[in-house]
């Protein structure tokens, strides 16, 4: 195959002139690993849009198993593979479970920003990969900390640190130390009446982040829906709270993050709630005009870049899925000024609450 970084796209994730689908950490990982992956099976964890997976195939990897937490990353990899003429059989997208690293001798890892997520990944590799495994982990210097070295050193007896190149660095781990798997964290929230469960990669862990808190505090004003959706559910706090308040409502919790979906399912089970949980890129799998209510605490960044495009995409998805007269209840950082966009994309918007940091609005689908 012929592989060119410049031809990689981020689609269906946000695409703009200033955002590209690969960076210097990807090229550093591939340059370091090139000599050791030809003819070998490779596991890739944390690939963003396919650079590591397609780069490994281009370098002669015989098989690639890959885990990407965001669904948009999986879809982008598939699209980029088709564009590069790579057959589906050359790689397998898999969950973050023992099978993705079972017997692996080479692992390429984009370092996650969450230390809990890194701990979860390192423990999984150490427990299930080959004793001869070499983990080539890389990231951008601005997102790396010395604590990452400490996490990896708990699971590998040897850790080498590369010189920096183009503001990126590698941590190369060998000699795995088997240990029990990292269990999801659990926390009882008295104010919610909920036990919240979180795996390593989910945003905010088991805590109640300030934006979600602002929306939870006004849920008693939300009309009881026949069908309600928690879009970008994280650990499922909003969906669980909505279901507790409205036992006859059908509630869906959805997120593109595999870690979030796992966490939300565990949260629902811990609280004995009958809430559907699904992994989706936005609401792509939901029929038009199929819901009365969408709850949304939208992200204001994509990767490390702050950008309003993701929120606008989710506003549009919500508008499509809401029935006429249905409502989108959104919490957003007040300085972002989303109200005109909500008026334009969804419909008439009223302010429900406003504090020094967050604003909660309700938008009625025309």
C-alpha positions as semicolon CSV with decimal commas, in nm:
position;residue;x (nm);y (nm);z (nm)
1;X;0,000;0,000;0,000
2;X;0,100;0,364;-0,045
3;X;0,042;0,560;0,274
4;X;0,066;0,940;0,301
5;X;-0,003;1,125;0,625
6;X;-0,117;1,431;0,433
7;X;-0,407;1,235;0,282
8;X;-0,555;1,132;0,616
9;X;-0,891;1,285;0,705
10;X;-1,067;1,330;1,038
11;X;-1,418;1,265;0,898
12;X;-1,673;1,210;1,051
13;X;-1,508;1,410;1,327
14;X;-1,476;1,784;1,295
15;X;-1,268;1,894;0,995
16;X;-1,124;2,244;0,965
17;X;-0,819;2,396;0,804
18;X;-0,631;2,420;1,134
19;X;-0,699;2,063;1,251
20;X;-0,511;1,770;1,097
21;X;-0,555;1,395;1,137
22;X;-0,203;1,315;1,260
23;X;0,082;1,478;1,449
24;X;0,452;1,443;1,529
25;X;0,387;1,187;1,805
26;X;0,241;0,950;1,546
27;X;0,547;0,979;1,320
28;X;0,783;0,937;1,617
29;X;0,607;0,617;1,729
30;X;0,615;0,473;1,378
31;X;0,979;0,565;1,319
32;X;1,082;0,394;1,644
33;X;0,869;0,085;1,579
34;X;0,932;0,040;1,206
35;X;1,222;-0,203;1,239
36;X;1,044;-0,423;1,492
37;X;0,698;-0,460;1,334
38;X;0,775;-0,589;0,983
39;X;0,620;-0,935;0,955
40;X;0,481;-0,915;1,310
41;X;0,137;-0,884;1,456
42;X;0,083;-0,543;1,615
43;X;-0,168;-0,402;1,862
44;X;-0,250;-0,032;1,833
45;X;-0,424;0,150;2,119
46;X;-0,539;0,510;2,108
47;X;-0,499;0,571;1,735
48;X;-0,677;0,894;1,656
49;X;-0,777;0,875;1,290
50;X;-0,575;0,581;1,158
51;X;-0,218;0,709;1,127
52;X;-0,070;0,441;1,353
53;X;-0,276;0,154;1,215
54;X;-0,217;0,238;0,850
55;X;0,146;0,325;0,922
56;X;0,200;-0,015;1,082
57;X;0,043;-0,191;0,784
58;X;0,260;0,015;0,549
59;X;0,567;-0,092;0,751
60;X;0,481;-0,457;0,694
61;X;0,280;-0,560;0,999
62;X;0,116;-0,893;0,930
63;X;-0,193;-0,823;1,140
64;X;-0,312;-0,520;1,335
65;X;-0,554;-0,528;1,625
66;X;-0,669;-0,179;1,715
67;X;-0,867;-0,016;1,992
68;X;-0,996;0,341;1,960
69;X;-1,215;0,479;2,236
70;X;-1,409;0,733;2,023
71;X;-1,641;0,591;1,761
72;X;-1,549;0,879;1,531
73;X;-1,193;0,745;1,535
74;X;-1,309;0,400;1,425
75;X;-1,515;0,548;1,143
76;X;-1,228;0,774;1,034
77;X;-0,986;0,478;1,031
78;X;-1,227;0,279;0,814
79;X;-1,268;0,570;0,570
80;X;-0,893;0,637;0,554
81;X;-0,822;0,266;0,502
82;X;-1,063;0,254;0,208
83;X;-0,905;0,564;0,058
84;X;-0,558;0,405;0,091
85;X;-0,673;0,078;-0,062
86;X;-0,633;-0,121;0,261
87;X;-0,863;-0,423;0,287
88;X;-1,076;-0,465;0,599
89;X;-0,898;-0,793;0,667
90;X;-0,567;-0,614;0,736
91;X;-0,685;-0,481;1,073
92;X;-0,952;-0,551;1,334
93;X;-1,120;-0,289;1,551
94;X;-1,171;-0,435;1,898
95;X;-1,286;-0,344;2,248
96;X;-1,039;-0,268;2,525
97;X;-1,049;-0,626;2,653
98;X;-0,788;-0,902;2,694
99;X;-0,835;-1,022;2,335
100;X;-0,696;-0,700;2,187
101;X;-0,356;-0,759;2,351
102;X;-0,356;-1,137;2,402
103;X;-0,007;-1,267;2,319
104;X;0,097;-0,935;2,163
105;X;0,470;-0,874;2,117
106;X;0,440;-0,519;1,980
107;X;0,205;-0,251;2,108
108;X;0,187;0,103;1,969
109;X;0,017;0,336;2,216
110;X;-0,086;0,699;2,200
111;X;-0,055;0,807;2,560
112;X;-0,394;0,906;2,701
113;X;-0,415;1,225;2,903
114;X;-0,595;1,043;3,185
115;X;-0,364;0,863;3,427
116;X;-0,649;0,632;3,526
117;X;-0,691;0,533;3,162
118;X;-0,316;0,474;3,126
119;X;-0,323;0,255;3,438
120;X;-0,609;0,050;3,294
121;X;-0,431;0,004;2,960
122;X;-0,092;-0,076;3,114
123;X;-0,243;-0,336;3,347
124;X;-0,427;-0,500;3,057
125;X;-0,112;-0,524;2,845
126;X;0,102;-0,653;3,131
127;X;-0,151;-0,921;3,220
128;X;-0,230;-1,054;2,872
129;X;0,047;-0,966;2,624
130;X;0,354;-1,180;2,559
131;X;0,634;-1,165;2,819
132;X;0,845;-1,036;2,527
133;X;0,612;-0,744;2,457
134;X;0,757;-0,404;2,370
135;X;0,523;-0,107;2,421
136;X;0,613;0,203;2,220
137;X;0,405;0,479;2,381
138;X;0,418;0,836;2,258
139;X;0,259;1,171;2,311
140;X;0,298;1,544;2,285
141;X;0,522;1,695;2,552
142;X;0,255;1,941;2,665
143;X;0,029;1,649;2,760
144;X;0,294;1,427;2,922
145;X;0,390;1,420;3,290
146;X;0,649;1,228;3,492
147;X;0,359;1,053;3,665
148;X;0,303;0,863;3,341
149;X;0,647;0,710;3,391
150;X;0,543;0,603;3,740
151;X;0,223;0,442;3,611
152;X;0,406;0,242;3,345
153;X;0,679;0,144;3,592
154;X;0,418;-0,023;3,812
155;X;0,342;-0,262;3,525
156;X;0,676;-0,295;3,344
157;X;1,019;-0,365;3,493
158;X;1,201;-0,165;3,225
159;X;1,109;0,179;3,101
160;X;1,319;0,382;2,858
161;X;1,255;0,747;2,777
162;X;1,343;0,886;2,434
163;X;1,484;1,224;2,344
164;X;1,223;1,478;2,245
165;X;1,154;1,540;1,877
166;X;0,917;1,800;1,737
167;X;0,768;1,851;2,084
168;X;0,693;1,479;2,121
169;X;0,850;1,200;2,325
170;X;0,837;0,821;2,363
171;X;0,812;0,597;2,668
172;X;0,923;0,244;2,576
173;X;0,814;-0,027;2,819
174;X;0,936;-0,387;2,842
175;X;0,929;-0,683;3,086
176;X;0,565;-0,681;3,199
177;X;0,473;-0,729;3,563
178;X;0,144;-0,917;3,586
179;X;-0,104;-0,772;3,834
180;X;-0,481;-0,788;3,894
181;X;-0,692;-0,587;3,646
182;X;-0,786;-0,233;3,739
183;X;-1,145;-0,234;3,864
184;X;-1,387;0,046;3,770
185;X;-1,419;0,311;4,038
186;X;-1,744;0,352;4,229
187;X;-1,876;0,648;4,428
188;X;-2,205;0,702;4,607
189;X;-2,348;1,054;4,560
190;X;-2,595;1,132;4,835
191;X;-2,726;1,444;4,659
192;X;-2,809;1,236;4,349
193;X;-2,918;0,922;4,526
194;X;-2,696;0,738;4,277
195;X;-2,390;0,516;4,273
196;X;-2,171;0,637;3,986
197;X;-1,932;0,390;3,822
198;X;-1,641;0,493;3,597
199;X;-1,379;0,309;3,396
200;X;-1,042;0,471;3,342
201;X;-1,104;0,668;3,023
202;X;-1,432;0,840;3,102
203;X;-1,451;1,218;3,144
204;X;-1,468;1,341;3,507
205;X;-1,441;0,990;3,653
206;X;-1,697;0,926;3,926
207;X;-1,729;1,295;4,013
208;X;-2,022;1,521;3,932
209;X;-1,869;1,783;3,703
210;X;-1,994;2,140;3,735
211;X;-2,173;2,148;3,401
212;X;-2,365;1,828;3,468
213;X;-2,447;1,954;3,819
214;X;-2,600;2,271;3,670
215;X;-2,829;2,061;3,449
216;X;-2,916;1,813;3,726
217;X;-3,026;2,102;3,948
218;X;-3,300;2,203;3,700
219;X;-3,422;1,856;3,602
220;X;-3,734;1,904;3,815
221;X;-3,838;2,170;3,559
222;X;-3,794;1,938;3,260
223;X;-4,122;1,803;3,110
224;X;-4,157;1,427;3,161
225;X;-4,081;1,273;2,820
226;X;-4,221;0,964;2,656
227;X;-3,867;0,914;2,521
228;X;-3,568;1,108;2,645
229;X;-3,203;1,098;2,540
230;X;-2,888;1,181;2,732
231;X;-2,653;1,276;2,446
232;X;-2,284;1,245;2,536
233;X;-2,381;1,061;2,852
234;X;-2,040;1,000;3,012
235;X;-2,102;0,790;3,322
236;X;-2,478;0,827;3,272
237;X;-2,560;1,067;3,556
238;X;-2,816;1,268;3,359
239;X;-2,986;0,961;3,209
240;X;-3,001;0,791;3,549
241;X;-3,140;1,104;3,717
242;X;-3,402;1,146;3,444
243;X;-3,506;0,782;3,470
244;X;-3,539;0,802;3,850
245;X;-3,763;1,108;3,820
246;X;-3,974;0,960;3,539
247;X;-4,007;0,581;3,582
248;X;-4,246;0,546;3,287
249;X;-4,019;0,729;3,040
250;X;-3,803;0,541;2,793
251;X;-3,453;0,677;2,838
252;X;-3,150;0,633;2,613
253;X;-2,794;0,718;2,721
254;X;-2,556;0,749;2,428
255;X;-2,192;0,843;2,382
256;X;-1,927;0,789;2,116
257;X;-1,673;0,688;2,384
258;X;-1,645;0,314;2,448
259;X;-1,524;0,390;2,801
260;X;-1,826;0,612;2,867
261;X;-2,068;0,347;2,739
262;X;-1,910;0,083;2,963
263;X;-1,930;0,321;3,259
264;X;-2,291;0,420;3,192
265;X;-2,399;0,055;3,169
266;X;-2,230;-0,016;3,501
267;X;-2,396;0,290;3,655
268;X;-2,741;0,176;3,541
269;X;-2,679;-0,176;3,673
270;X;-2,554;-0,043;4,007
271;X;-2,875;0,158;4,051
272;X;-3,113;-0,104;3,905
273;X;-3,233;0,132;3,633
274;X;-3,386;0,022;3,303
275;X;-3,200;0,264;3,075
276;X;-3,079;0,174;2,727
277;X;-2,711;0,256;2,671
278;X;-2,562;0,272;2,321
279;X;-2,240;0,377;2,149
280;X;-2,302;0,612;1,859
281;X;-2,143;0,896;1,667
282;X;-2,380;1,167;1,781
283;X;-2,733;1,039;1,718
284;X;-2,662;0,883;1,378
285;X;-2,855;0,565;1,457
286;X;-3,166;0,739;1,591
287;X;-3,468;0,802;1,365
288;X;-3,581;1,156;1,293
289;X;-3,856;1,296;1,515
290;X;-3,826;1,007;1,761
291;X;-3,765;1,180;2,095
292;X;-3,941;1,438;2,312
293;X;-3,635;1,545;2,509
294;X;-3,257;1,562;2,465
295;X;-3,026;1,649;2,753
296;X;-2,683;1,771;2,645
297;X;-2,365;1,886;2,819
298;X;-2,162;1,936;2,499
299;X;-1,783;1,922;2,475
300;X;-1,616;2,248;2,381
301;X;-1,295;2,092;2,252
302;X;-1,183;1,827;2,006
303;X;-0,869;1,660;2,132
304;X;-0,662;1,947;2,269
305;X;-0,818;2,213;2,046
306;X;-1,100;2,435;2,171
307;X;-1,367;2,453;1,899
308;X;-1,741;2,514;1,890
309;X;-1,794;2,290;1,588
310;X;-1,862;1,978;1,793
311;X;-2,138;2,148;1,990
312;X;-2,300;2,274;1,670
313;X;-2,295;1,921;1,526
314;X;-2,471;1,789;1,839
315;X;-2,726;2,072;1,828
316;X;-2,808;1,973;1,468
317;X;-2,833;1,604;1,559
318;X;-3,069;1,690;1,844
319;X;-3,287;1,904;1,617
320;X;-3,320;1,617;1,370
321;X;-3,417;1,362;1,634
322;X;-3,659;1,580;1,831
323;X;-4,029;1,570;1,751
324;X;-4,199;1,906;1,681
325;X;-4,243;2,066;2,021
326;X;-3,969;1,850;2,173
327;X;-3,703;2,023;2,379
328;X;-3,323;2,030;2,391
329;X;-3,196;2,119;2,739
330;X;-2,834;2,224;2,718
331;X;-2,569;2,342;2,964
332;X;-2,276;2,543;2,830
333;X;-1,994;2,768;2,942
334;X;-2,155;3,110;2,956
335;X;-1,874;3,286;2,770
336;X;-1,935;3,067;2,462
337;X;-2,266;3,240;2,389
338;X;-2,440;2,945;2,224
339;X;-2,792;3,091;2,240
340;X;-2,798;3,240;1,886
341;X;-2,675;2,909;1,743
342;X;-2,940;2,717;1,937
343;X;-3,211;2,956;1,811
344;X;-3,093;2,907;1,452
345;X;-3,033;2,529;1,459
346;X;-3,306;2,405;1,695
347;X;-3,565;2,672;1,760
348;X;-3,692;2,923;2,015
349;X;-3,458;2,916;2,315
350;X;-3,516;3,037;2,669
351;X;-3,271;3,069;2,955
352;X;-3,343;2,838;3,249
353;X;-3,051;2,924;3,476
354;X;-2,729;3,121;3,462
355;X;-2,430;3,133;3,695
356;X;-2,085;3,288;3,674
357;X;-1,961;2,992;3,469
358;X;-2,253;2,796;3,320
359;X;-2,581;2,872;3,144
360;X;-2,868;2,626;3,105
361;X;-3,112;2,676;2,816
362;X;-3,415;2,496;2,675
363;X;-3,472;2,506;2,297
364;X;-3,808;2,403;2,147
365;X;-3,806;2,221;1,815
366;X;-4,026;2,407;1,569
